[in-house]
mmCIF file of C-alpha atoms in Angstrom:
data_model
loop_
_atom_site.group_PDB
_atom_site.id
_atom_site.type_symbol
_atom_site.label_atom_id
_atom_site.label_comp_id
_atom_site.label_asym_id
_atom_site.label_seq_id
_atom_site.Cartn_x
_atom_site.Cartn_y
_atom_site.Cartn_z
ATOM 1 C CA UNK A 27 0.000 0.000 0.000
ATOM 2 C CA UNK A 28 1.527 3.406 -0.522
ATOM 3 C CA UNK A 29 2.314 6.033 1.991
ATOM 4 C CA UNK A 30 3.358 9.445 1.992
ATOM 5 C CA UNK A 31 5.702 11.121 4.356
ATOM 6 C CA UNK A 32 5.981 14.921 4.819
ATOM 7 C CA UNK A 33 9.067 15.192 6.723
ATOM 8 C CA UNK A 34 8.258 18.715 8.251
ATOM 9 C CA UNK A 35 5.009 18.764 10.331
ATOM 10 C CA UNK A 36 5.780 23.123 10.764
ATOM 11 C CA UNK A 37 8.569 25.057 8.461
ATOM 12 C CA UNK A 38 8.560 28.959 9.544
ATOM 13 C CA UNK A 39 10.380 31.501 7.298
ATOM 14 C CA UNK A 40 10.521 35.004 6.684
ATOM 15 C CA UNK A 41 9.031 37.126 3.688
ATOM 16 C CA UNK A 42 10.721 36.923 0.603
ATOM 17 C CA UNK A 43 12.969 33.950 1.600
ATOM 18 C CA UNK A 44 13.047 30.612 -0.974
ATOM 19 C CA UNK A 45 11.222 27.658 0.885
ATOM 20 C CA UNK A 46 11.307 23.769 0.338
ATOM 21 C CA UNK A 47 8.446 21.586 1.661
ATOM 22 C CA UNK A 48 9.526 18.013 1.335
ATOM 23 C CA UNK A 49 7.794 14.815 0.545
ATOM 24 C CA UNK A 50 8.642 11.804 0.129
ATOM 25 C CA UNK A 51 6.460 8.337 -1.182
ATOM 26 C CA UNK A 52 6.382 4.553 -1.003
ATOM 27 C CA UNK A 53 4.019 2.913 -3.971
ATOM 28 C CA UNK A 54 5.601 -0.289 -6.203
ATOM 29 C CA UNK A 55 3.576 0.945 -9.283
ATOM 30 C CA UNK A 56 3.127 4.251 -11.192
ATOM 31 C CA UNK A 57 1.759 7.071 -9.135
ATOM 32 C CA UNK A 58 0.598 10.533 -9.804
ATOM 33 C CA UNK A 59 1.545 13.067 -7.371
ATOM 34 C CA UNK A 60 0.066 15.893 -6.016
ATOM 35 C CA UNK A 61 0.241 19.153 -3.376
ATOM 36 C CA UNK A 62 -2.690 20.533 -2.112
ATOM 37 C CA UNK A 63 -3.181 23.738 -0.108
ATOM 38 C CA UNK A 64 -5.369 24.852 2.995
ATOM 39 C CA UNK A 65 -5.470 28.439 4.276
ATOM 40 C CA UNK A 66 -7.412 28.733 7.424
ATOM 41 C CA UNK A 67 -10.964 27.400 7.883
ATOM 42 C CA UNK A 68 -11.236 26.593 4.123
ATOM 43 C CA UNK A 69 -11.253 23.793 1.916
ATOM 44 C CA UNK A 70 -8.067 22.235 0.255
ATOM 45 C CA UNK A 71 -6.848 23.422 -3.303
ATOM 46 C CA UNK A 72 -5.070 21.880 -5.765
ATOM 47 C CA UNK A 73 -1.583 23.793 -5.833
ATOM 48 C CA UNK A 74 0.091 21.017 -8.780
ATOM 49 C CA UNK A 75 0.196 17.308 -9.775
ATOM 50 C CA UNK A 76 2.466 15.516 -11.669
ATOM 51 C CA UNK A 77 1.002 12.664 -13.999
ATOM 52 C CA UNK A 78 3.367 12.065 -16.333
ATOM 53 C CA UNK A 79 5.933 13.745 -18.545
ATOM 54 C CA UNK A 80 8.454 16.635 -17.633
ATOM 55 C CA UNK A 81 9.225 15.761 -13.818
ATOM 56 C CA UNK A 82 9.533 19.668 -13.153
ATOM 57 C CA UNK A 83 5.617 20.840 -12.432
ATOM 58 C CA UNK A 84 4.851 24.238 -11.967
ATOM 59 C CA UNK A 85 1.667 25.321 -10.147
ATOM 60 C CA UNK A 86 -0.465 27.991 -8.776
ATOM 61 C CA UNK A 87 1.259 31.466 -6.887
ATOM 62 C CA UNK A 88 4.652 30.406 -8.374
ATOM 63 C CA UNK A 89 5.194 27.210 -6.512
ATOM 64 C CA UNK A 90 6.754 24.209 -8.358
ATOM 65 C CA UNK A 91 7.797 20.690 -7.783
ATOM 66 C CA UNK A 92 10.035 17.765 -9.023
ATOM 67 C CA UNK A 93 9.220 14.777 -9.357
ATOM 68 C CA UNK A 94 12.042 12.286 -8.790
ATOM 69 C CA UNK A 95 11.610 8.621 -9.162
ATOM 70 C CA UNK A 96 14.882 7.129 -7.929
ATOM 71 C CA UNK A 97 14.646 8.928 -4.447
ATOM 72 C CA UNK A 98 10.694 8.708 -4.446
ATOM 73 C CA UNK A 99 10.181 12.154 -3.280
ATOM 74 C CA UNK A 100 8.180 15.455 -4.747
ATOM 75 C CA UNK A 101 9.433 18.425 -3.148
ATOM 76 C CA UNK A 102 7.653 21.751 -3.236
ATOM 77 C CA UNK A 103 9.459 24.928 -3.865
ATOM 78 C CA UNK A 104 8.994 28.415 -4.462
ATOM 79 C CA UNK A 105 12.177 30.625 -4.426
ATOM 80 C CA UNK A 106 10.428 33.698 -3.109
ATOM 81 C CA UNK A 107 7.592 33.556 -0.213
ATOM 82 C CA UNK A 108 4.792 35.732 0.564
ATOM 83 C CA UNK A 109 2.959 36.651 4.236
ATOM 84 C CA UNK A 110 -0.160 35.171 2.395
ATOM 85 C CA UNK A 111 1.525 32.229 1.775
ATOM 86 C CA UNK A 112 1.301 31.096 5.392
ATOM 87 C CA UNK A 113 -0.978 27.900 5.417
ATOM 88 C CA UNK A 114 -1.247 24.138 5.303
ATOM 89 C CA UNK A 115 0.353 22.309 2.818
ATOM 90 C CA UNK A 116 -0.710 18.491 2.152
ATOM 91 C CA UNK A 117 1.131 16.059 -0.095
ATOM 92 C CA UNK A 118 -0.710 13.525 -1.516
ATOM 93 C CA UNK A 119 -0.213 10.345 -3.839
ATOM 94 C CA UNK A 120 -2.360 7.539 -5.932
ATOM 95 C CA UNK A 121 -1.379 4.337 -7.549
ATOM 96 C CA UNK A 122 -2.386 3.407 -10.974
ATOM 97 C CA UNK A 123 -4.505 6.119 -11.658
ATOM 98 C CA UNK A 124 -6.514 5.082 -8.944
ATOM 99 C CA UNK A 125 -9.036 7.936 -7.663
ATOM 100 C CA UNK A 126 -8.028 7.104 -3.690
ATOM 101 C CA UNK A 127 -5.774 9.396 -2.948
ATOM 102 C CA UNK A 128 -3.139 9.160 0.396
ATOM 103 C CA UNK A 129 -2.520 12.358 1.659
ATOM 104 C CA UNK A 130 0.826 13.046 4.031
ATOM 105 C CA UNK A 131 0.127 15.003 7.452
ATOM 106 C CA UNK A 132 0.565 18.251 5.905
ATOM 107 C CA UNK A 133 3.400 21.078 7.026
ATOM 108 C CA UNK A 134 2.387 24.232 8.193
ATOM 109 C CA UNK A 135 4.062 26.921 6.695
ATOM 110 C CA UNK A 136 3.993 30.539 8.291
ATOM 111 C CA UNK A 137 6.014 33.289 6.404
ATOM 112 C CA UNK A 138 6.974 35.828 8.963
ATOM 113 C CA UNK A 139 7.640 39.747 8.036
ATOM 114 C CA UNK B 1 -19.777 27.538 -9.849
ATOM 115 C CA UNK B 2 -21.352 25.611 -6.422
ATOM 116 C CA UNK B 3 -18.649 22.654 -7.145
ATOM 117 C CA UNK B 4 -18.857 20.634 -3.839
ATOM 118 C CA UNK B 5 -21.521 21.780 -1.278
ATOM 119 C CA UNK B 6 -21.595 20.296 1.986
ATOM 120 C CA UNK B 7 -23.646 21.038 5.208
ATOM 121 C CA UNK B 8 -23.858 21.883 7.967
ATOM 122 C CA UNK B 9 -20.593 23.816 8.277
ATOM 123 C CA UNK B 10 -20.610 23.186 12.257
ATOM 124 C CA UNK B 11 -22.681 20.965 14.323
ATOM 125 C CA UNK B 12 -22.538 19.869 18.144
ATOM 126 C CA UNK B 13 -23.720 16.665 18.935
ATOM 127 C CA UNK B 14 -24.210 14.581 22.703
ATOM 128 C CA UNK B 15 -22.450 11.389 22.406
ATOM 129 C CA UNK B 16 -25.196 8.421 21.248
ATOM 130 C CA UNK B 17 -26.936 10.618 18.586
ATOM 131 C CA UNK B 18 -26.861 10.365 15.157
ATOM 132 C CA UNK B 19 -26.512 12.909 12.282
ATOM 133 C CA UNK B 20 -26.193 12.994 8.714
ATOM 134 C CA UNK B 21 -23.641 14.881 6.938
ATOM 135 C CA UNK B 22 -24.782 16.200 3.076
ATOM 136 C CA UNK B 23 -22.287 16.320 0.086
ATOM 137 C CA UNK B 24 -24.045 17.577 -2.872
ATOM 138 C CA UNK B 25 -21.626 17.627 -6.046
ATOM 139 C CA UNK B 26 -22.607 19.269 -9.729
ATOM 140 C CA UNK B 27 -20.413 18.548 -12.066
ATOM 141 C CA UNK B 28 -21.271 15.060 -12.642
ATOM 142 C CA UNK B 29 -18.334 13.173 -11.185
ATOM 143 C CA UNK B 30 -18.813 9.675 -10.617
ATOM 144 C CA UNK B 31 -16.260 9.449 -7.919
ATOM 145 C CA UNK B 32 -16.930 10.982 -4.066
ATOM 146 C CA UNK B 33 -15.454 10.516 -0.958
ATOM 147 C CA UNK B 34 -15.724 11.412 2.456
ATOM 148 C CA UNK B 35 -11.841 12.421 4.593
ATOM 149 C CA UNK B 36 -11.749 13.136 8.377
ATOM 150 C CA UNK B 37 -8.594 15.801 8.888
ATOM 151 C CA UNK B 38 -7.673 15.470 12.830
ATOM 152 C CA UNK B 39 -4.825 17.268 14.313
ATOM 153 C CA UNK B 40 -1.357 16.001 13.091
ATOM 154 C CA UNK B 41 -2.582 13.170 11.332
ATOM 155 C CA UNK B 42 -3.564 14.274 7.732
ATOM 156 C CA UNK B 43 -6.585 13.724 5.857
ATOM 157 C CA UNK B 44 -7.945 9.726 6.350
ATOM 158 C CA UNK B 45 -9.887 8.379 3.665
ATOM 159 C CA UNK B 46 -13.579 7.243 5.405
ATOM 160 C CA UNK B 47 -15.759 5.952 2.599
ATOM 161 C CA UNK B 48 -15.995 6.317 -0.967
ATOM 162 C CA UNK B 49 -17.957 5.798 -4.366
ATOM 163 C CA UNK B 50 -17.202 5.533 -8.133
ATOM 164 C CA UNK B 51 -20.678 5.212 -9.426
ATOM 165 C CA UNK B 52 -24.683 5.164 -8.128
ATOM 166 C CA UNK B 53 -25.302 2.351 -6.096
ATOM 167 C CA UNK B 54 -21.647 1.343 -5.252
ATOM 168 C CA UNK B 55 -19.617 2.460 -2.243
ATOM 169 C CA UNK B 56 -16.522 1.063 -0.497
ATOM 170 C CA UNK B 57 -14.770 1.174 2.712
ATOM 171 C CA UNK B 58 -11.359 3.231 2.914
ATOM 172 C CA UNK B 59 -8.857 3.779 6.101
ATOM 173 C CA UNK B 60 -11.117 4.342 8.761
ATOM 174 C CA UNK B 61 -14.834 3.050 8.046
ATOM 175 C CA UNK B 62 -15.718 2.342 11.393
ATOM 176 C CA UNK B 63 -18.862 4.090 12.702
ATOM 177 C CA UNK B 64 -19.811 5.649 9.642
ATOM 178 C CA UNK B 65 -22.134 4.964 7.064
ATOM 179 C CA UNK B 66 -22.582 5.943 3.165
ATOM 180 C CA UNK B 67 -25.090 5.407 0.380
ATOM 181 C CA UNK B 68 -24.886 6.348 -3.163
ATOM 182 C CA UNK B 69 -28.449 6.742 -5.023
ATOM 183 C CA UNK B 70 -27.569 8.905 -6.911
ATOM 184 C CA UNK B 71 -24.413 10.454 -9.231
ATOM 185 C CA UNK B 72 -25.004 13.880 -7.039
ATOM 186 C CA UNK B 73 -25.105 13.194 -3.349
ATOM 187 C CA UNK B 74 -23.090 11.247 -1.189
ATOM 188 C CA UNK B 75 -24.314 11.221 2.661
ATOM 189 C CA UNK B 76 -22.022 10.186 5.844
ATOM 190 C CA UNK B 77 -24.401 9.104 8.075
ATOM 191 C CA UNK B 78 -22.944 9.113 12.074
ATOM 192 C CA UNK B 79 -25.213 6.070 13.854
ATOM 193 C CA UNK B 80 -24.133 7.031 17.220
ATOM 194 C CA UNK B 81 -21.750 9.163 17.698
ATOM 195 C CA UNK B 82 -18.604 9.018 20.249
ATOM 196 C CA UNK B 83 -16.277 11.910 21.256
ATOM 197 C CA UNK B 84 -14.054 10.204 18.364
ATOM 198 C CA UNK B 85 -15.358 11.339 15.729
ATOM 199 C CA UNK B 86 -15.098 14.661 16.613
ATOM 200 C CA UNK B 87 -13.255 16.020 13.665
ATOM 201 C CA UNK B 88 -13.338 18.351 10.477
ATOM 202 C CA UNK B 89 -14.779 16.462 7.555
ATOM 203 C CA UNK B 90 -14.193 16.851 4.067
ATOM 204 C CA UNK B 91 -16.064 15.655 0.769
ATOM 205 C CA UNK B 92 -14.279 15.513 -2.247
ATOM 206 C CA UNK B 93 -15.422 14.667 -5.959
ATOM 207 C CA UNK B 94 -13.410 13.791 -9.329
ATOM 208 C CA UNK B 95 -14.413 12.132 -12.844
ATOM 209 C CA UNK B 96 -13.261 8.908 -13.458
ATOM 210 C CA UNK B 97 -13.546 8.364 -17.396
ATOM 211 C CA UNK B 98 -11.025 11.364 -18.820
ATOM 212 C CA UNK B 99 -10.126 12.697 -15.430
ATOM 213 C CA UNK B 100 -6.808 13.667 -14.466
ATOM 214 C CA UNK B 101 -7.348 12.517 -11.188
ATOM 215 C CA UNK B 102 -7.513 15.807 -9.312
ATOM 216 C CA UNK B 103 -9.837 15.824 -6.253
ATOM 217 C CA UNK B 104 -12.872 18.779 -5.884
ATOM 218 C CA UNK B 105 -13.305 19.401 -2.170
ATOM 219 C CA UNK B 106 -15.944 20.622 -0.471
ATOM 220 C CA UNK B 107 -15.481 23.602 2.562
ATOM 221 C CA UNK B 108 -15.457 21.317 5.442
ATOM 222 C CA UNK B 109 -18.118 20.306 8.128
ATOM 223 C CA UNK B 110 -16.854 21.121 11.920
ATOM 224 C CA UNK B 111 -18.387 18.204 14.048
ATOM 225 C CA UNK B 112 -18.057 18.334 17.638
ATOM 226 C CA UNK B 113 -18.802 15.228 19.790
ATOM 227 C CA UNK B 114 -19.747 15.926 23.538
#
């Protein structure tokens, strides 16, 4: 059964500082990969995914992430962060283009000024 | 644009009491689901469906019920609730024939278990 592990339950930074929110899989078959964000009291949002193809995804408000098979990990970046970027940031992963996805246990991310 | 409706946004129950929780979906995915997010552990897969008349169990089942009658709603029903399953919980829809496998969610429904 696959797993996902987000190895950073909170990650604080300042404005305007690069960030990396890492994440890392377990699956024996083909997956597609994907980050999801919550701000506060809302619903999650899909931020990118990575189906197949170029393993560099770019999303949403600048963020981007790379997929990388031989480490199993999908790491989020986004070389400049903003105050609104402060929120919850969930990993998540399905086999086979299966519709069950497996989310991680999210990292909070607060950008300070 | 509705997308994923669900209600009540908040609800306080007494432990023993049952409740059902509405998903209402209109954009004519087959596939729903119902998460719990607690605390520190994520988002747990409760039930789901791919079709009318067909649900299945996912991580955490237990005390919760689901029916499917049609392609638009997909109800958690609580039997009798314990202090448990207080938690936020989240519906979430996607096609299955061309989809790309991105999940909808709803806004969340706060349940508190006394």
């Amino acid at each position: 059964a696959q797993s996902v592990t987000q190895l950073d339950s909170q990650v604080p930074v300042f404005e305007e500082a690069p960030v990396e929110l890492r994440c890392n899989y377990s699956s024996s078959v083909s997956v597609y990969l994907f980050w999801y964000v919550q701000y506060p009291n809302q619903g999650l949002q899909l931020l990118l995914k990575y189906l197949s193809g170029s393993t560099l995804v770019k999303g949403i408000n600048g963020f981007e992430a790379e997929f990388n098979k031989s480490q199993t990990s999908f790491h989020l970046r986004k070389p400049s962060v903003h105050i609104s970027d402060t929120a919850e940031y969930f990993c998540a992963v399905s086999e086979g283009g299966s519709e069950k996805l497996v989310f991680g246990k999210g990292t909070k991310l607060t950008v300070n000024p | 644009n509705a997308g994923v409706t669900q209600t009540p946004k908040f609800q306080v129950l007494k432990t023993g009491q049952s409740m059902t929780l509405q998903c209402a979906q209109d954009m004519n995915h087959e596939y729903m689901s119902w998460y719990r997010q607690d605390p520190g552990m994520g988002l747990r897969l409760i039930h789901y469906s791919v079709g009318a008349g067909i649900t299945d169990q996912g991580e955490v089942p237990n005390g919760y019920n689901v029916s499917r009658s049609t392609t638009e709603d997909f109800p958690l029903r609580l039997l009798s609730a314990a202090p448990s399953q207080t938690s936020v919980y989240f519906c979430a829809s996607t096609a299955v024939l061309g989809g790309t496998g991105e999940l909808f969610f709803g806004e969340g429904s706060r349940l508190t278990v006394l």
